[in-house]
Amino acid sequence: MRKLNKLYLIVAFMFVGYSCEITDLDQLNNPNAVTTENAGIDLYWNAIQTSFPGWWYGNQTPMLQLARVACMTWGASYTEAYNPADFNGSWNSAYSGILPDIDAMIEAADAAESYVFSGAGKIMKGYTIQMLVDKHGDIPFTEAWQGTENLSPKVDDAAAVYAAINTLYDEGIADLGKTSIGAPAVDIFYGGDVAKWITLANTLKFRLALNTGDQAGITAALAAGVIDEDAEDWVFTYGSNRQNPDSRHPWYGGAYESFSGPYQSNYFMWELMEEKPFADPRLRYYYKRQDLQIVGEDLFTIECVVPDTRPVWYDDTYTNAYGVTKTWPYCAASSFTTTDAALAKGYWGRDHGNNDGTPPDGQKRTHRGIYPAAGSYDDGNAASETDGAVEAGLAPTIHTQQGGTMGAGGDGHAPLLMAANVFFMRAEAALDGYSSENARDMLEQAISTSISSVISYSNGWGTTGDFDGDGVGAEPTTRAIDNYITYVLDAYDAAADNEAKMNIIVKEHRLASFSNGIELYNAMRRTGHPTEMQGPMKLRDAGTFPRLFPYPADFSNLNANAPVRTDYGETIFWDRAGSGLN
């Protein structure tokens, strides 16, 4: 049964809040009653929680591109791909929307002693500010949000802002421990479970301490308890409503309604499909192929069907994280397309830095699958779930879209911070000596948790596995999952030193984080790994890897005190990556 659209619950509560009438103002507040104050706080809360995931996703794309999880098609070089104007939206939405709304809600909640709102608000405020710092470095903080009294707030040192963020997390935990008058009527994140909000805050403190290498902070956060099971995952759950409002996952519409979904990363699909001796158990959940072969296409549609188009530097061999000599895929997600295009197996994307124009391939390119957007599971049949042609014995169509109703309908989630992410971070912390935990055990738990959660969440959204009983596209068996984990752990055990082991940890963290760019971008800058990712297609050297993104154009042009950033290699204060990123 399809779950209720939670956006409808929010709208319904808004009407309830406006219709409530207070007839006796001398009575004490009833914790179980809706008051005018609490109704107003809920309106703030609903605006915050429904706008937050869209803002979050808007931040992820450039970081996913740098991690090669998404395809960098905005430019052939980093300076072309990441322009100051590209960051106006996420910056302005935070400074003029989400953060002022959170502050207003906190002020109202404190006055009404509705501490669940203020506690959750301070946690989300800390996370939002940390996102800005992690992307841009020094940002306006102490002088921000003063309106016309200060039109050009100065930036604060990033380390000082980090300290303030940690304080916000502590204050959020303290508020959640107080007796509260009222609580959110609809909490899409945690269903009103205060204990889970506290666990999230402890996890964010751990995440903050890992960035800065604060061993005491890491130890304290782990002792307090961090996210370590699916029930504690920090996710925003979307609905399946198509119109008025469209409550579906933002990735769903482009892939299953408009044929305009972005190109997927050939390198990332290759890592899942072909880099190891067997396919990654998550491959068919992440991606849905539309056309299972590229034979018969021409150069205008896809370049690698024509000989001698492969860049010469793509033939350079390298040793991957698992100790195996490889070359990068080109043009499609297979190393073998130079000899036989059919071996691409339908994984049709683009390479890093390929900013060519778009040919008429919207009904052919690989799209996102059932996880996390609640699209379609890839059962190996490009015609599945289209028009019933296969079942009727007729010629099938090749595309999966059908008016935005395919697959699970779009009611997936935004994986803001998952248990798997945290286990990978714990593996990293242990290997770096910041905790007494066993890094190998944490790595094993991280991979296992990632695979199981992708499967279980997907099964909760829609149909997965072998649709027509031919054995193709079946869900991964326990043996297949065990073989995958064993392969990684054997490589970890055989790694020459801790740097090689860390390369595996961060590599596997990337494979487990299909849509969470910030965790990968931070891990890369903390560790300098992975060291062997696909380079740019059009240029042998894409330029300096952005260790911080440019300040937004609006900020630079409108704030007289905005710093000038001309060097993409400028680093945040906790960056420990050295020169290994490319």
Coordinates of C-alpha atoms in Angstrom, one line a residue, residues 35-373:
T35 CA -2.1 27.0 20.6
T36 CA -1.7 30.0 18.4
E37 CA 2.0 30.1 19.3
N38 CA 2.5 26.5 18.6
A39 CA 0.6 26.7 15.3
G40 CA 2.8 29.5 14.2
I41 CA 5.9 27.5 15.1
D42 CA 4.6 24.6 13.2
L43 CA 4.2 26.8 10.1
Y44 CA 7.9 27.7 10.4
W45 CA 8.8 24.1 10.9
N46 CA 6.9 22.9 7.9
A47 CA 8.5 25.5 5.7
I48 CA 11.9 24.6 6.9
Q49 CA 11.6 20.8 6.7
T50 CA 10.0 20.9 3.2
S51 CA 12.6 23.4 1.7
F52 CA 15.6 21.8 3.4
P53 CA 16.0 18.7 1.2
G54 CA 15.7 20.7 -2.1
W55 CA 18.5 23.0 -0.8
W56 CA 20.5 19.9 0.3
Y57 CA 20.3 18.3 -3.2
G58 CA 21.1 21.6 -4.8
N59 CA 24.5 21.5 -3.0
Q60 CA 25.4 18.0 -3.8
T61 CA 26.0 18.1 -7.6
P62 CA 29.4 19.8 -7.9
M63 CA 30.8 17.6 -5.1
L64 CA 29.4 14.4 -6.6
Q65 CA 31.1 15.5 -9.9
L66 CA 34.4 15.9 -8.2
A67 CA 34.0 12.5 -6.7
R68 CA 33.2 11.1 -10.2
V69 CA 29.9 9.8 -8.9
A70 CA 28.1 12.2 -11.2
C71 CA 29.3 13.3 -14.6
M72 CA 31.0 16.7 -14.9
T73 CA 29.4 18.1 -18.0
W74 CA 29.5 21.8 -17.2
G75 CA 33.0 22.3 -18.6
A76 CA 36.1 20.5 -19.8
S77 CA 38.2 22.0 -17.0
Y78 CA 37.5 22.9 -13.3
T79 CA 37.5 26.6 -14.0
E80 CA 35.0 26.2 -16.8
A81 CA 32.8 23.8 -14.8
Y82 CA 32.6 25.8 -11.5
N83 CA 31.9 29.5 -12.0
P84 CA 31.0 31.9 -9.1
A85 CA 27.5 32.4 -10.5
D86 CA 26.8 28.6 -10.2
F87 CA 26.7 28.9 -6.4
N88 CA 24.3 31.9 -6.0
G89 CA 21.3 29.7 -5.5
S90 CA 22.5 27.5 -2.7
W91 CA 24.2 30.5 -0.9
N92 CA 21.2 32.8 -1.2
S93 CA 18.7 30.1 -0.2
A94 CA 20.7 29.5 3.0
Y95 CA 21.3 33.1 4.0
S96 CA 17.9 34.5 3.0
G97 CA 15.6 31.5 3.4
I98 CA 16.5 28.5 5.5
L99 CA 18.7 30.1 8.2
P100 CA 16.4 33.2 8.9
D101 CA 13.4 30.8 9.1
I102 CA 15.2 28.6 11.6
D103 CA 16.2 31.6 13.7
A104 CA 12.7 32.9 13.8
M105 CA 11.4 29.4 14.7
I106 CA 14.0 29.1 17.5
E107 CA 13.0 32.5 18.9
A108 CA 9.3 31.6 18.9
A109 CA 9.9 28.1 20.3
D110 CA 12.1 29.4 23.2
A111 CA 9.4 31.9 24.1
A112 CA 6.7 29.2 24.0
E113 CA 9.0 26.6 25.8
S114 CA 8.5 24.3 22.7
Y115 CA 12.0 23.0 23.0
V116 CA 11.7 20.1 20.5
F117 CA 11.4 22.8 17.7
S118 CA 14.3 24.8 19.0
G119 CA 16.5 21.7 19.5
A120 CA 15.8 20.3 16.0
G121 CA 16.2 23.8 14.6
K122 CA 19.7 24.3 16.1
I123 CA 20.8 21.0 14.8
M124 CA 19.6 21.8 11.3
K125 CA 21.1 25.3 11.5
G126 CA 24.5 23.9 12.5
Y127 CA 24.4 21.4 9.6
T128 CA 23.5 24.2 7.1
I129 CA 26.2 26.5 8.3
Q130 CA 28.8 23.7 8.2
M131 CA 27.8 22.9 4.6
L132 CA 28.5 26.5 3.7
V133 CA 31.9 26.4 5.5
D134 CA 32.9 23.1 4.0
K135 CA 32.1 24.3 0.5
H136 CA 33.5 27.9 0.7
G137 CA 35.7 28.3 3.8
D138 CA 35.4 31.6 5.7
I139 CA 31.8 32.8 5.6
P140 CA 29.8 35.7 7.2
F141 CA 28.5 34.6 10.5
T142 CA 28.7 37.0 13.5
E143 CA 27.8 40.0 11.3
A144 CA 25.3 38.1 9.2
W145 CA 21.5 38.5 9.2
Q146 CA 21.5 42.2 10.4
G147 CA 19.5 43.5 7.5
T148 CA 20.0 47.1 6.5
E149 CA 22.2 47.7 9.6
N150 CA 25.0 45.8 7.9
L151 CA 24.8 45.3 4.2
S152 CA 28.4 44.0 3.9
P153 CA 29.0 41.6 6.7
K154 CA 32.6 40.5 7.1
V155 CA 33.6 36.8 6.9
D156 CA 34.5 34.9 10.0
D157 CA 37.5 32.5 10.2
A158 CA 36.2 29.0 9.3
A159 CA 37.7 27.5 12.4
A160 CA 35.8 29.9 14.6
V161 CA 32.6 29.2 12.8
Y162 CA 33.2 25.4 13.3
A163 CA 33.5 26.1 17.1
A164 CA 30.1 27.9 16.9
I165 CA 28.6 25.0 15.0
N166 CA 29.7 22.6 17.7
T167 CA 28.0 24.8 20.3
L168 CA 24.8 24.8 18.2
Y169 CA 24.8 21.0 18.3
D170 CA 25.4 21.0 22.1
E171 CA 22.5 23.5 22.5
G172 CA 20.3 21.4 20.4
I173 CA 21.0 18.3 22.5
A174 CA 20.3 20.3 25.6
D175 CA 17.0 21.7 24.3
L176 CA 15.8 18.2 23.3
G177 CA 16.5 17.1 26.9
K178 CA 14.1 19.7 28.3
T179 CA 10.4 19.3 29.0
S180 CA 8.7 20.7 25.9
I181 CA 5.3 22.3 25.5
G182 CA 4.2 20.9 22.2
A183 CA 6.1 19.2 19.4
P184 CA 5.9 19.1 15.6
A185 CA 2.6 17.8 14.3
V186 CA 4.5 16.3 11.3
D187 CA 8.2 15.4 11.5
I188 CA 9.1 14.0 8.1
F189 CA 12.7 13.2 9.3
Y190 CA 12.2 11.3 12.5
G191 CA 8.5 11.1 13.2
G192 CA 8.8 13.1 16.4
D193 CA 11.4 10.7 18.0
V194 CA 13.5 13.0 20.2
A195 CA 16.0 10.3 20.9
K196 CA 16.8 10.0 17.2
W197 CA 17.3 13.7 16.9
I198 CA 19.8 13.5 19.8
T199 CA 21.6 10.6 18.1
L200 CA 21.8 12.8 14.9
A201 CA 23.3 15.6 16.8
N202 CA 25.9 13.3 18.4
T203 CA 26.7 12.0 14.9
L204 CA 27.1 15.5 13.5
K205 CA 29.5 16.3 16.4
F206 CA 31.5 13.2 15.4
R207 CA 31.5 14.3 11.8
L208 CA 32.7 17.7 12.8
A209 CA 35.5 16.3 15.0
L210 CA 36.6 13.9 12.3
N211 CA 37.1 16.8 9.9
T212 CA 39.3 18.7 12.4
G213 CA 41.1 15.6 13.7
D214 CA 39.8 16.2 17.2
Q215 CA 40.4 12.9 18.9
A216 CA 38.7 13.9 22.2
G217 CA 35.6 15.0 20.3
I218 CA 35.5 11.8 18.3
T219 CA 35.8 9.7 21.5
A220 CA 33.1 11.7 23.2
A221 CA 30.7 11.5 20.3
L222 CA 31.1 7.8 19.8
A223 CA 30.5 7.2 23.5
A224 CA 27.3 9.3 23.4
G225 CA 26.0 7.2 20.5
V226 CA 26.0 7.8 16.8
I227 CA 23.8 6.6 13.9
D228 CA 24.4 2.9 13.5
E229 CA 21.2 1.4 12.1
D230 CA 18.7 2.1 9.3
A231 CA 16.1 3.2 11.8
E232 CA 18.3 6.1 12.8
D233 CA 19.2 7.2 9.2
W234 CA 18.6 10.9 8.6
V235 CA 16.4 10.9 5.5
F236 CA 13.7 13.1 4.0
T237 CA 10.9 10.9 2.7
Y238 CA 9.2 12.1 -0.5
G239 CA 5.6 11.3 -1.6
S240 CA 4.2 9.9 -4.9
N241 CA 1.9 12.8 -5.7
R242 CA 2.5 14.0 -9.2
Q243 CA 0.8 17.4 -9.3
N244 CA -0.4 20.2 -7.0
P245 CA 2.0 19.7 -5.3
D246 CA 4.6 17.4 -7.0
S247 CA 5.9 15.7 -3.9
R248 CA 8.1 13.2 -5.7
H249 CA 11.9 12.8 -5.5
P250 CA 13.6 15.6 -7.5
W251 CA 15.6 12.9 -9.5
Y252 CA 12.4 11.1 -10.6
G253 CA 10.7 13.6 -13.0
G254 CA 13.7 14.1 -15.3
A255 CA 14.3 10.4 -15.7
Y256 CA 10.7 9.1 -15.9
E257 CA 8.7 11.8 -17.4
S258 CA 10.6 14.4 -19.4
F259 CA 13.5 12.4 -21.0
S260 CA 15.8 15.1 -19.7
G261 CA 17.7 13.3 -16.9
P262 CA 21.4 14.1 -16.8
Y263 CA 24.1 11.9 -18.1
Q264 CA 25.4 9.4 -15.6
S265 CA 29.1 9.0 -14.9
N266 CA 30.6 6.3 -17.1
Y267 CA 33.5 5.9 -14.6
F268 CA 31.2 5.3 -11.7
M269 CA 29.0 2.9 -13.6
W270 CA 32.2 1.1 -14.7
E271 CA 33.4 0.8 -11.1
L272 CA 30.1 -0.9 -10.2
M273 CA 29.8 -3.0 -13.3
E274 CA 33.3 -4.0 -14.4
E275 CA 36.2 -3.0 -12.2
K276 CA 35.9 -6.0 -9.9
P277 CA 35.5 -9.5 -11.1
F278 CA 31.7 -9.3 -10.6
A279 CA 29.1 -6.6 -10.5
D280 CA 28.4 -4.5 -7.4
P281 CA 25.2 -5.7 -5.7
R282 CA 23.8 -2.2 -5.8
L283 CA 24.3 -1.7 -9.6
R284 CA 20.7 -2.5 -10.7
Y285 CA 19.3 -0.4 -7.9
Y286 CA 21.3 2.7 -8.7
Y287 CA 20.7 2.6 -12.5
K288 CA 18.0 1.8 -15.0
R289 CA 19.2 1.2 -18.6
Q290 CA 16.9 2.1 -21.5
D291 CA 18.8 0.7 -24.4
L292 CA 20.8 -2.5 -23.7
Q293 CA 23.3 -2.0 -26.5
I294 CA 25.0 0.8 -28.5
V295 CA 25.8 -1.2 -31.6
G296 CA 24.4 0.6 -34.7
E297 CA 24.7 4.1 -33.3
D298 CA 26.8 6.7 -35.1
L299 CA 29.5 9.2 -34.0
F300 CA 26.9 11.9 -33.6
T301 CA 25.1 9.9 -30.9
I302 CA 27.9 8.2 -29.1
E303 CA 31.6 8.6 -29.9
C304 CA 33.1 5.2 -29.0
V305 CA 31.3 3.3 -31.8
V306 CA 33.9 4.9 -34.1
P307 CA 37.6 3.7 -33.9
D308 CA 40.4 6.1 -32.8
T309 CA 38.3 8.6 -30.9
R310 CA 39.6 7.5 -27.5
P311 CA 42.0 10.0 -25.9
V312 CA 45.5 8.7 -25.9
W313 CA 46.0 9.3 -22.2
Y314 CA 43.0 7.0 -21.4
D315 CA 45.3 4.1 -22.4
D316 CA 47.7 4.8 -19.6
T317 CA 47.5 2.0 -17.1
Y318 CA 47.3 2.4 -13.4
T319 CA 46.9 0.2 -10.3
N320 CA 43.5 0.5 -8.7
A321 CA 42.7 0.4 -5.0
Y322 CA 42.5 -3.4 -5.1
G323 CA 45.9 -3.9 -6.6
V324 CA 44.8 -4.7 -10.1
T325 CA 46.2 -3.0 -13.3
K326 CA 43.4 -1.2 -15.2
T327 CA 42.7 1.5 -17.9
W328 CA 39.8 3.9 -17.7
P329 CA 36.6 3.3 -19.6
Y330 CA 35.8 5.7 -22.5
C331 CA 32.5 7.0 -23.8
A332 CA 30.5 4.2 -22.2
A333 CA 30.8 2.3 -19.0
S334 CA 33.1 -0.5 -20.2
S335 CA 36.9 -0.8 -20.8
F336 CA 36.1 -2.9 -23.9
T337 CA 34.2 -0.5 -26.1
T338 CA 37.4 0.0 -28.2
T339 CA 37.1 -3.6 -29.4
D340 CA 33.4 -4.3 -29.2
A341 CA 30.7 -1.7 -28.5
A342 CA 28.3 -4.4 -27.5
L343 CA 30.4 -5.0 -24.3
A344 CA 29.1 -1.7 -22.9
K345 CA 26.0 -3.6 -21.9
G346 CA 23.8 -0.6 -22.2
Y347 CA 25.4 1.6 -19.5
W348 CA 25.3 4.8 -21.6
G349 CA 26.7 7.9 -19.9
R350 CA 29.5 10.4 -20.3
D351 CA 33.1 10.8 -19.2
H352 CA 34.5 13.3 -16.7
G353 CA 34.7 16.7 -18.3
N354 CA 32.7 15.8 -21.5
N355 CA 30.8 19.0 -22.1
D356 CA 29.7 18.3 -25.7
G357 CA 26.2 19.2 -26.9
T358 CA 23.3 16.9 -26.3
P359 CA 22.4 14.5 -29.2
P360 CA 18.9 13.0 -29.5
D361 CA 19.6 10.2 -27.0
G362 CA 17.1 11.0 -24.2
Q363 CA 15.4 7.7 -24.6
K364 CA 18.6 5.8 -24.7
R365 CA 20.9 7.1 -22.0
T366 CA 21.0 5.3 -18.7
H367 CA 18.9 6.9 -16.0
R368 CA 18.8 6.7 -12.2
G369 CA 17.0 3.6 -10.9
I370 CA 15.0 2.7 -7.9
Y371 CA 17.5 3.9 -5.2
P372 CA 17.2 6.6 -3.9
A373 CA 14.6 8.2 -6.2

